[in-house]
Coordinates of C-alpha atoms in Angstrom, one line a residue:
M17 CA 4.0 -9.6 32.5
V18 CA 2.4 -12.8 31.2
E19 CA 4.6 -15.9 30.7
G20 CA 3.6 -17.9 27.6
L21 CA 4.9 -21.3 26.4
F22 CA 7.9 -19.8 24.5
F23 CA 7.5 -16.0 24.9
T24 CA 6.9 -13.4 27.6
F25 CA 4.1 -10.9 26.9
G26 CA 3.1 -7.5 28.3
S27 CA -0.5 -8.5 28.8
Q28 CA -3.1 -11.1 28.2
F29 CA -4.4 -9.1 25.2
E30 CA -0.9 -9.1 23.6
M31 CA -0.5 -12.8 24.2
W32 CA -3.8 -13.7 22.6
A33 CA -3.3 -11.3 19.7
F34 CA 0.1 -12.9 19.0
R35 CA -1.4 -16.4 19.3
L36 CA -4.4 -15.7 17.0
A37 CA -2.2 -14.1 14.4
S38 CA 0.3 -17.0 14.5
F39 CA -2.6 -19.5 14.2
A40 CA -4.2 -17.6 11.3
L41 CA -0.9 -17.4 9.4
A42 CA -0.2 -21.1 10.0
A43 CA -3.7 -22.1 9.0
F44 CA -3.5 -20.1 5.7
L45 CA -0.1 -21.6 5.0
M46 CA -1.2 -25.2 5.5
G47 CA -4.5 -24.6 3.6
G48 CA -2.8 -22.9 0.7
T49 CA -0.2 -25.7 0.5
F50 CA -3.0 -28.3 0.6
L51 CA -4.9 -26.6 -2.3
I52 CA -1.9 -26.1 -4.7
T53 CA -0.7 -29.7 -4.2
R54 CA -4.0 -31.3 -5.2
P55 CA -3.8 -33.5 -8.4
Q56 CA -6.7 -31.8 -10.2
A57 CA -6.1 -28.7 -12.3
E58 CA -8.7 -26.6 -10.4
V59 CA -9.7 -26.5 -6.8
V60 CA -12.9 -24.9 -5.3
G61 CA -13.7 -23.7 -8.8
H62 CA -10.5 -21.8 -9.5
P63 CA -7.2 -22.6 -11.2
K64 CA -4.5 -23.7 -8.7
G65 CA -2.4 -20.8 -9.9
L66 CA -4.7 -18.4 -8.1
F67 CA -3.8 -20.0 -4.8
L68 CA -0.1 -20.0 -5.7
L69 CA -0.3 -16.3 -6.3
F70 CA -2.3 -16.0 -3.0
M71 CA 0.5 -17.6 -1.1
A72 CA 3.3 -15.6 -2.8
E73 CA 1.5 -12.3 -2.2
M74 CA 0.5 -13.2 1.4
W75 CA 4.1 -13.7 2.3
E76 CA 5.3 -10.7 0.4
R77 CA 2.8 -8.5 2.2
F78 CA 3.8 -10.2 5.5
S79 CA 7.4 -9.2 4.9
Y80 CA 6.5 -5.6 3.8
Y81 CA 4.1 -4.8 6.6
G82 CA 6.2 -6.6 9.2
M83 CA 9.0 -4.3 8.3
R84 CA 6.8 -1.2 8.0
A85 CA 5.4 -1.6 11.5
L86 CA 8.9 -1.4 12.9
L87 CA 10.5 1.1 10.6
I88 CA 9.8 4.4 12.4
F89 CA 10.9 2.9 15.7
Y90 CA 14.0 1.5 14.2
L91 CA 14.9 4.9 12.8
V92 CA 14.3 6.7 16.0
Q93 CA 15.4 4.2 18.7
H94 CA 18.3 2.4 16.9
W95 CA 19.7 4.8 14.3
L96 CA 18.9 7.7 16.6
F97 CA 17.2 10.0 14.1
S98 CA 15.0 12.7 15.5
D99 CA 11.3 12.3 15.0
A100 CA 11.4 14.9 12.3
E101 CA 14.3 13.3 10.4
A102 CA 12.8 9.8 10.8
S103 CA 9.5 11.0 9.5
I104 CA 11.1 12.5 6.4
V105 CA 13.0 9.3 5.7
Y106 CA 9.8 7.2 6.2
G107 CA 7.9 9.6 3.8
A108 CA 10.6 9.4 1.1
Y109 CA 10.6 5.6 1.4
T110 CA 6.9 5.1 1.1
A111 CA 6.8 7.7 -1.8
L112 CA 9.4 5.8 -3.7
V113 CA 7.5 2.5 -3.1
Y114 CA 4.6 4.0 -5.0
I115 CA 6.7 5.4 -7.9
T116 CA 8.7 2.3 -8.8
P117 CA 5.6 0.2 -9.8
V118 CA 5.2 2.5 -12.8
V119 CA 8.6 1.5 -14.0
G120 CA 8.2 -2.2 -13.0
G121 CA 4.9 -2.4 -14.8
Y122 CA 6.3 -0.8 -18.0
L123 CA 9.4 -3.1 -18.2
A124 CA 7.2 -6.2 -17.6
D125 CA 4.6 -5.1 -20.2
Q126 CA 7.1 -4.2 -22.9
Y127 CA 9.9 -6.7 -22.3
I128 CA 10.3 -9.5 -19.6
G129 CA 6.7 -10.3 -18.8
Q130 CA 5.0 -10.3 -15.5
R131 CA 6.2 -13.7 -14.2
K132 CA 9.9 -12.8 -14.5
A133 CA 9.3 -9.3 -13.2
V134 CA 7.6 -10.8 -10.0
L135 CA 10.5 -13.3 -9.6
F136 CA 13.1 -10.6 -9.9
G137 CA 11.2 -8.4 -7.5
A138 CA 10.9 -11.2 -5.0
V139 CA 14.6 -11.9 -5.1
L140 CA 15.4 -8.2 -4.4
L141 CA 12.8 -8.1 -1.6
T142 CA 14.3 -11.2 0.0
F143 CA 17.8 -9.7 0.1
G144 CA 16.4 -6.4 1.2
H145 CA 14.5 -7.8 4.2
F146 CA 17.4 -9.9 5.3
F147 CA 19.7 -7.0 5.1
M148 CA 17.4 -5.1 7.4
A149 CA 18.4 -7.6 10.1
F150 CA 22.0 -6.3 10.1
E151 CA 21.8 -3.9 13.0
G152 CA 25.4 -2.9 13.8
G153 CA 25.9 -0.9 16.9
G154 CA 23.3 1.8 16.2
G155 CA 23.6 5.5 15.7
Q156 CA 24.1 7.4 12.4
D157 CA 27.9 7.2 12.6
D158 CA 27.9 3.4 12.4
P159 CA 29.0 2.3 8.9
I160 CA 26.4 -0.5 9.0
I161 CA 23.8 2.2 8.3
N162 CA 24.8 1.9 4.7
V163 CA 23.6 -1.6 4.7
F164 CA 20.3 -0.3 6.1
W165 CA 20.0 2.2 3.2
L166 CA 20.8 -0.6 0.7
A167 CA 18.1 -2.7 2.3
L168 CA 15.5 0.0 1.9
A169 CA 16.6 0.5 -1.7
L170 CA 16.2 -3.2 -2.5
I171 CA 12.8 -3.3 -0.9
I172 CA 11.7 -0.2 -2.9
V173 CA 12.7 -1.6 -6.3
G174 CA 11.7 -5.1 -5.4
S175 CA 8.2 -3.8 -4.6
G176 CA 8.1 -2.0 -7.9
F177 CA 8.7 -5.1 -9.9
L178 CA 6.5 -7.4 -7.8
K179 CA 3.5 -5.2 -6.9
A180 CA 3.1 -3.9 -10.4
N181 CA 2.7 -7.3 -11.9
I182 CA 1.5 -10.1 -9.6
S183 CA -2.2 -8.9 -9.6
V184 CA -2.0 -8.8 -13.5
I185 CA -1.1 -12.5 -13.5
V186 CA -4.3 -13.2 -11.5
G187 CA -6.4 -11.6 -14.2
Q188 CA -4.5 -13.5 -17.0
L189 CA -5.7 -16.8 -15.5
Y190 CA -9.2 -16.0 -16.6
T191 CA -10.8 -14.7 -19.7
R192 CA -12.1 -11.1 -19.6
T193 CA -15.7 -12.4 -19.5
D194 CA -15.2 -15.1 -16.9
V195 CA -17.6 -14.6 -14.1
R196 CA -15.0 -16.0 -11.7
R197 CA -12.7 -12.9 -12.1
D198 CA -14.1 -10.8 -9.3
P199 CA -14.3 -13.7 -6.8
A200 CA -10.7 -14.5 -7.7
Y201 CA -9.6 -11.0 -6.8
T202 CA -11.5 -11.2 -3.6
I203 CA -9.6 -14.4 -2.7
F204 CA -6.3 -12.8 -3.8
Y205 CA -6.8 -9.7 -1.7
M206 CA -7.7 -11.8 1.3
G207 CA -4.1 -13.0 1.1
I208 CA -2.9 -9.4 1.2
N209 CA -4.8 -8.6 4.3
V210 CA -3.9 -11.8 6.1
G211 CA -0.3 -11.0 5.5
A212 CA -0.6 -7.4 6.5
A213 CA -2.6 -8.1 9.7
T214 CA -0.5 -11.0 11.0
A215 CA 2.8 -9.4 10.1
S216 CA 2.2 -6.2 12.2
I217 CA 1.3 -8.3 15.2
I218 CA 4.0 -11.0 15.0
C219 CA 7.0 -9.1 13.6
G220 CA 6.0 -6.0 15.6
Y221 CA 6.0 -8.1 18.8
L222 CA 9.3 -9.8 18.2
G223 CA 11.1 -6.7 17.0
Q224 CA 10.1 -4.5 19.9
T225 CA 10.3 -7.2 22.6
Y226 CA 13.4 -9.3 21.7
G227 CA 15.3 -7.2 19.2
W228 CA 15.1 -5.7 15.8
Q229 CA 16.9 -8.5 14.0
Y230 CA 14.2 -11.0 15.1
G231 CA 11.3 -8.8 13.7
F232 CA 13.1 -8.0 10.4
G233 CA 14.6 -11.5 10.2
L234 CA 11.2 -13.1 10.4
A235 CA 9.9 -10.6 7.7
G236 CA 12.8 -11.7 5.5
F237 CA 12.0 -15.4 6.1
G238 CA 8.4 -14.8 5.1
M239 CA 9.6 -13.2 1.8
L240 CA 11.8 -16.2 1.3
I241 CA 8.8 -18.6 1.8
G242 CA 6.9 -16.6 -0.8
L243 CA 9.8 -16.8 -3.3
V244 CA 10.1 -20.5 -2.9
F245 CA 6.3 -21.0 -3.5
F246 CA 6.5 -18.8 -6.6
V247 CA 9.5 -20.6 -8.1
L248 CA 8.3 -24.2 -7.4
G249 CA 4.8 -23.4 -8.5
K250 CA 5.7 -22.0 -11.9
P251 CA 3.8 -24.9 -13.8
L252 CA 0.6 -23.8 -12.0
L253 CA 0.6 -20.5 -13.8
L254 CA -0.2 -22.3 -17.1
G255 CA 2.3 -20.2 -19.1
K256 CA 0.7 -16.9 -18.1
G257 CA 2.7 -13.8 -17.5
E258 CA 5.4 -14.7 -20.0
P259 CA 7.0 -12.1 -22.4
K260 CA 4.7 -11.0 -25.2
D261 CA 7.6 -10.8 -27.6
P262 CA 10.5 -13.0 -26.5
A263 CA 12.6 -11.7 -29.3
K264 CA 12.9 -8.4 -27.4
I265 CA 14.9 -10.0 -24.7
R266 CA 17.2 -12.3 -26.6
G267 CA 20.9 -11.8 -26.9
G268 CA 21.5 -10.7 -23.3
K269 CA 18.8 -8.0 -23.4
E270 CA 16.9 -9.7 -20.6
W271 CA 20.0 -9.3 -18.3
A272 CA 20.2 -5.7 -19.4
I273 CA 16.7 -5.2 -17.9
Y274 CA 17.8 -6.8 -14.7
G275 CA 20.9 -4.5 -14.8
A276 CA 18.6 -1.5 -15.1
G277 CA 16.8 -2.8 -12.0
L278 CA 20.0 -2.9 -10.1
A279 CA 20.8 0.6 -11.3
M280 CA 17.4 1.7 -9.9
V281 CA 18.6 0.2 -6.6
A282 CA 21.7 2.4 -6.7
L283 CA 19.6 5.4 -7.5
C284 CA 17.1 4.7 -4.6
W285 CA 20.1 4.1 -2.3
F286 CA 21.2 7.6 -3.0
A287 CA 17.6 9.1 -3.0
I288 CA 16.6 7.6 0.4
Q289 CA 19.6 9.3 2.0
Y290 CA 18.9 12.7 0.4
Q291 CA 15.2 12.9 0.8
A292 CA 14.9 16.4 -0.5
M293 CA 15.8 15.1 -3.9
V294 CA 12.7 12.8 -3.8
G295 CA 10.6 15.9 -3.1
Y296 CA 12.2 17.8 -6.0
V297 CA 11.6 14.9 -8.3
L298 CA 8.0 14.5 -7.3
G299 CA 7.4 18.2 -7.7
A300 CA 9.1 18.5 -11.1
F301 CA 7.9 15.3 -12.7
G302 CA 4.5 15.5 -11.1
G303 CA 4.0 19.1 -12.1
G304 CA 5.2 18.3 -15.6
L305 CA 2.8 15.4 -15.9
V306 CA -0.1 17.5 -14.9
L307 CA 0.8 20.3 -17.3
Y308 CA 1.3 17.8 -20.1
V309 CA -2.0 16.2 -19.4
L310 CA -3.7 19.6 -19.4
F311 CA -1.9 20.5 -22.7
T312 CA -3.0 17.3 -24.3
A313 CA -6.6 17.6 -23.1
V314 CA -6.9 21.2 -24.3
T315 CA -5.2 20.8 -27.7
K316 CA -6.0 17.3 -28.8
L317 CA -9.3 16.1 -27.2
Q318 CA -12.9 16.8 -28.0
S319 CA -15.0 18.8 -25.5
Q320 CA -16.4 15.8 -23.5
E321 CA -13.2 13.9 -23.3
R322 CA -11.4 17.1 -22.2
D323 CA -14.0 17.6 -19.5
R324 CA -13.4 14.0 -18.3
I325 CA -9.7 14.7 -18.0
F326 CA -10.3 17.8 -16.0
A327 CA -12.5 15.7 -13.6
A328 CA -9.8 13.0 -13.4
L329 CA -7.2 15.7 -12.5
F330 CA -9.5 17.1 -9.8
L331 CA -9.8 13.7 -8.2
I332 CA -6.1 13.1 -8.5
L333 CA -5.2 16.3 -6.7
T334 CA -7.7 15.8 -4.0
S335 CA -6.4 12.3 -3.3
I336 CA -3.1 13.8 -2.3
V337 CA -4.8 15.4 0.8
F338 CA -6.3 12.0 1.8
W339 CA -3.0 10.0 1.5
A340 CA -1.0 12.7 3.2
L341 CA -3.2 12.2 6.3
F342 CA -4.0 8.5 6.0
E343 CA -0.2 7.6 5.9
Q344 CA 0.4 9.1 9.3
A345 CA -0.4 5.6 10.5
G346 CA 3.1 4.2 10.1
S347 CA 5.0 7.3 11.3
S348 CA 3.6 10.0 13.7
L349 CA 0.6 8.0 14.8
N350 CA 2.8 5.0 15.5
L351 CA 5.1 7.1 17.7
F352 CA 2.1 8.8 19.4
T353 CA 0.7 5.4 20.2
D354 CA 4.0 4.2 21.7
R355 CA 4.5 7.3 23.9
H356 CA 1.1 8.7 24.9
V357 CA -1.5 5.9 24.7
D358 CA -2.5 3.4 27.3
T359 CA -1.8 0.4 25.1
Q360 CA -2.7 -2.2 27.8
G361 CA 0.7 -3.7 27.7
V362 CA 0.7 -4.2 23.9
N363 CA 3.6 -3.1 21.7
A364 CA 2.6 0.0 19.7
S365 CA 3.7 -1.6 16.3
M366 CA 1.1 -4.3 16.7
F367 CA -1.7 -1.7 16.3
Q368 CA -0.6 -1.4 12.6
S369 CA -2.7 -4.5 12.1
I370 CA -6.0 -2.7 12.9
N371 CA -6.5 -1.2 9.4
A372 CA -6.1 -4.5 7.6
I373 CA -8.5 -6.2 10.1
Y374 CA -11.1 -3.5 9.6
I375 CA -10.8 -3.8 5.8
V376 CA -11.5 -7.5 6.0
L377 CA -14.6 -6.8 8.1
L378 CA -15.9 -3.7 6.4
A379 CA -15.1 -4.1 2.7
P380 CA -17.9 -6.6 2.0
L381 CA -20.4 -4.3 3.8
F382 CA -19.3 -1.3 1.8
A383 CA -19.6 -3.3 -1.4
M384 CA -23.2 -4.3 -0.5
L385 CA -24.0 -0.7 0.6
W386 CA -22.9 0.8 -2.8
Q387 CA -24.7 -2.0 -4.7
G388 CA -27.9 -1.5 -2.7
L389 CA -27.8 2.2 -3.1
G390 CA -27.1 1.8 -6.8
K391 CA -30.2 -0.3 -7.4
R392 CA -32.2 2.5 -5.8
G393 CA -30.5 5.1 -7.9
A394 CA -29.1 6.7 -4.7
E395 CA -25.4 5.7 -4.9
P396 CA -23.1 8.7 -4.2
S397 CA -21.1 9.9 -7.2
T398 CA -17.3 9.3 -7.4
P399 CA -16.4 12.9 -6.4
L400 CA -18.9 12.8 -3.5
K401 CA -17.3 9.6 -2.3
F402 CA -13.9 11.3 -2.4
G403 CA -15.3 14.1 -0.3
L404 CA -16.7 11.7 2.2
G405 CA -13.4 9.9 2.4
I406 CA -11.4 13.1 3.1
V407 CA -14.0 14.2 5.7
Q408 CA -13.6 10.9 7.6
V409 CA -9.8 10.9 7.6
G410 CA -10.1 14.4 9.2
L411 CA -12.7 13.3 11.7
G412 CA -10.4 10.5 12.7
F413 CA -7.7 13.0 13.9
L414 CA -10.3 15.3 15.5
A415 CA -11.7 12.3 17.5
L416 CA -8.2 11.4 18.7
V417 CA -7.6 15.0 19.7
W418 CA -10.9 15.2 21.6
G419 CA -10.2 11.9 23.4
A420 CA -6.7 13.0 24.4
N421 CA -7.9 16.4 25.7
S422 CA -10.9 14.9 27.5
V423 CA -8.6 12.8 29.9
G424 CA -6.1 15.6 30.7
V425 CA -2.4 16.0 30.0
D426 CA -1.3 13.8 32.8
V427 CA -3.3 10.7 31.7
A428 CA -2.5 8.3 28.9
V429 CA -4.9 8.4 26.0
P430 CA -7.4 5.5 26.2
V431 CA -6.6 2.9 23.6
V432 CA -10.2 3.0 22.3
F433 CA -9.4 6.3 20.5
I434 CA -6.7 4.5 18.5
F435 CA -9.3 2.0 17.4
L436 CA -11.6 4.8 16.6
I437 CA -9.2 6.8 14.4
Y438 CA -8.3 3.7 12.5
L439 CA -12.0 2.9 12.0
L440 CA -12.7 6.3 10.6
H441 CA -9.6 6.2 8.4
T442 CA -10.5 2.8 7.1
T443 CA -14.1 3.8 6.2
G444 CA -12.7 6.9 4.5
E445 CA -10.3 4.7 2.6
L446 CA -13.1 2.4 1.5
C447 CA -14.9 5.5 0.2
L448 CA -12.0 6.8 -1.8
S449 CA -9.4 4.1 -2.7
P450 CA -11.6 1.5 -4.4
V451 CA -13.2 4.0 -6.8
G452 CA -10.0 6.0 -7.5
L453 CA -8.3 3.7 -9.9
S454 CA -11.5 2.7 -11.5
A455 CA -12.4 6.3 -12.1
M456 CA -9.1 7.0 -13.7
N457 CA -9.6 4.1 -16.0
R458 CA -13.2 5.1 -16.9
L459 CA -12.4 8.7 -17.6
A460 CA -9.3 8.4 -19.6
P461 CA -9.5 7.8 -23.4
A462 CA -7.8 4.6 -24.4
H463 CA -4.7 6.4 -25.8
M464 CA -4.2 8.3 -22.5
A465 CA -4.9 5.5 -20.0
S466 CA -1.3 4.9 -19.1
L467 CA -0.6 8.6 -18.8
I468 CA -3.5 9.2 -16.4
M469 CA -2.4 6.1 -14.4
G470 CA 1.1 7.5 -14.1
T471 CA -0.3 10.8 -12.9
W472 CA -2.4 9.0 -10.3
F473 CA 0.6 7.1 -8.9
F474 CA 2.7 10.2 -8.8
A475 CA -0.1 11.8 -6.8
S476 CA -0.1 8.9 -4.5
A477 CA 3.6 9.1 -4.0
T478 CA 3.3 12.9 -3.4
G479 CA 0.7 12.2 -0.7
N480 CA 3.1 9.8 1.0
F481 CA 6.0 12.3 0.8
A482 CA 3.7 15.0 2.2
A483 CA 2.7 12.6 5.0
G484 CA 6.4 12.6 6.0
L485 CA 6.5 16.4 6.1
I486 CA 3.4 16.5 8.3
A487 CA 4.8 13.8 10.6
A488 CA 8.0 15.8 10.8
A489 CA 6.0 18.8 12.1
T490 CA 4.8 16.6 15.0
G491 CA 8.4 16.1 16.3
G492 CA 8.7 17.7 19.7
E493 CA 12.2 16.7 20.8
G494 CA 13.7 18.5 23.7
V495 CA 10.4 20.1 24.9
G496 CA 9.3 17.4 27.4
E497 CA 6.7 14.7 27.2
E498 CA 3.7 16.8 27.9
A499 CA 4.7 19.6 25.5
G500 CA 5.6 17.0 22.9
R501 CA 2.1 15.5 23.2
D502 CA 0.6 19.0 22.8
V503 CA 2.7 19.6 19.7
V504 CA 1.4 16.4 18.1
L505 CA -2.2 17.1 19.0
G506 CA -1.9 20.6 17.7
V507 CA -0.8 19.4 14.3
Y508 CA -3.5 16.7 14.3
S509 CA -6.2 19.3 15.1
T510 CA -4.9 21.6 12.3
V511 CA -4.8 18.8 9.7
G512 CA -8.1 17.4 10.9
W513 CA -10.0 20.6 10.4
F514 CA -8.2 21.2 7.1
A515 CA -9.3 17.8 5.8
V516 CA -12.9 18.3 7.0
A517 CA -13.0 21.7 5.2
V518 CA -11.5 20.3 2.0
G519 CA -13.8 17.2 2.1
V520 CA -16.9 19.4 2.6
G521 CA -15.7 21.6 -0.3
V522 CA -15.3 18.6 -2.5
M523 CA -18.8 17.4 -1.6
V524 CA -20.3 20.8 -2.4
I525 CA -18.8 21.0 -5.9
S526 CA -19.2 17.3 -6.6
P527 CA -22.3 17.8 -8.8
L528 CA -20.1 20.1 -11.0
V529 CA -17.3 17.5 -11.2
K530 CA -19.9 14.7 -11.9
K531 CA -21.2 16.8 -14.8
L532 CA -17.7 17.1 -16.2
M533 CA -17.5 13.3 -16.2
H534 CA -20.4 13.0 -18.8
L535 CA -21.4 9.6 -17.6
D536 CA -24.5 9.6 -19.7
T537 CA -22.5 9.6 -22.9
L538 CA -19.7 7.3 -21.7
R539 CA -19.3 4.3 -24.1
D540 CA -17.0 1.3 -24.1
D541 CA -14.8 2.8 -26.8
N542 CA -14.3 5.9 -24.6
V543 CA -12.8 3.7 -21.9
G544 CA -9.3 2.5 -21.5
D545 CA -8.6 -1.2 -20.8
D546 CA -9.6 -2.5 -17.4
L547 CA -6.8 -2.6 -14.9
E548 CA -6.5 -6.1 -13.5
G549 CA -7.8 -6.0 -10.0
Q550 CA -9.6 -2.6 -10.2
S551 CA -12.9 -4.1 -9.0
E552 CA -11.2 -5.1 -5.8
A553 CA -8.8 -2.1 -5.6
G554 CA -8.9 -0.5 -2.2
L555 CA -8.6 -3.6 -0.1
E556 CA -5.1 -2.4 0.3
A557 CA -4.1 1.3 0.0
Q558 CA -3.7 2.2 -3.7
Q559 CA -3.7 -1.5 -4.7
A560 CA -4.3 -2.8 -8.2
G561 CA -2.4 -3.5 -11.4
V562 CA -0.7 -0.4 -12.9
H563 CA -1.2 -1.1 -16.5
P564 CA -3.7 -3.1 -18.7
S565 CA -2.9 -6.7 -19.5
T566 CA -4.2 -6.2 -23.0
R567 CA -4.3 -3.2 -25.2
P568 CA -6.8 -2.1 -27.8
A569 CA -6.1 -2.3 -31.5
E570 CA -4.8 1.1 -32.6

């Protein structure tokens, strides 16, 4: 044990990780506050509204990832769910988080505007994170567990309203031809990763060392800070993100929208307790969406547009495999790290920060790599990148299995293999996620852009739910620690080889899929509106706006 000034740490590494994360968070807080309080309209070449949105999103991501790092442990250790049960709950929760932005984006686009949607989402998130701090006595018979379900439901719906819209406001601060747009999104997504990396370290440490209420409470406090910044900084948004047609929300209609949001909370409160319903909804609606897209493509589109839709559906379906494995990070991999890895005295939840840190370090390198290869005419096609991404997520699991087996069953797995699996998963993510949303937008005709995006997000949600099912298969309760470890490694070996096989298969047929994309005849009028943030999408899993900020004339 290492005694710090205010806290006690398990090791020097844990102490310095906590200190550096706290220093980084404080530095960005003070720097952002300084920039948005300057008297001039622009600072460092950008509108001050950008830095306001940076601050709001940084704290929102701080709250989300701080809670996410602790959630699987909270389910297993406090509410006493089995590993399998907890994994299903976790999978249903993350799946719902990726469905609700479709609704939040639509309601903002058609009725209340992005700013009010973000504000409403932030309020729901603040209450949700604070409710997470109500522990009760623990165990599933404790009536306080209903407060926990309510907290999850508030966070799910709040994320749907906020995440769908805050990146859209960033784009609205600039004209569509403004060369500052891409750098603006780079700055904005830096806020996302600062929040994600620091939250897992700080909230993870406090929650696992001093008590759940401290980790969750700090996450709630972070969301409250983001809400305060967003409310007080409204003038800095220069009127952006307001309703397109204010007449649509007059006469109490605006409050009806908020009422619909609260009804969604009630629905999610029910769904998160009956996770099978989430699976049925994903299967029914997702399958229906795919069939409707196929029907539309076959009956209403010309041959080349139809081929592009087939290519988009292929990419959508293969992405499910990637997300089902990638999203083990917060569930089964988190538990494996806690139980079977020599973490050098560091709380397991703190390792959730590694992905965000890798993204900050590697995303610029990948951008330069693709750009350099593109200039030489050697950049891999979109389907080939998808295949590479799936292969790498599989190799990550196989590397961990090899590392665990190489030291023997009686020895804790060296922590270097946790860094290695996250490295391979992050490089895989950077091959697949940044190009996925962009590809959907390029391949869909303008009148089908929203439909294809809805299908993409349903596929993402399906991948997250499938991740819960895979994580449930790793549960080895009642068989002893060594046998439990073997169960996890057996599942990881199976899914690892499966992913490698799928990825290689995708790479083999990628020329055919590329041919279906008809890139040589793709023109601007074939393409739907740009999604705000698509050029920087992938700096967080599945991150970007979910609908265009402007629409073409019909």
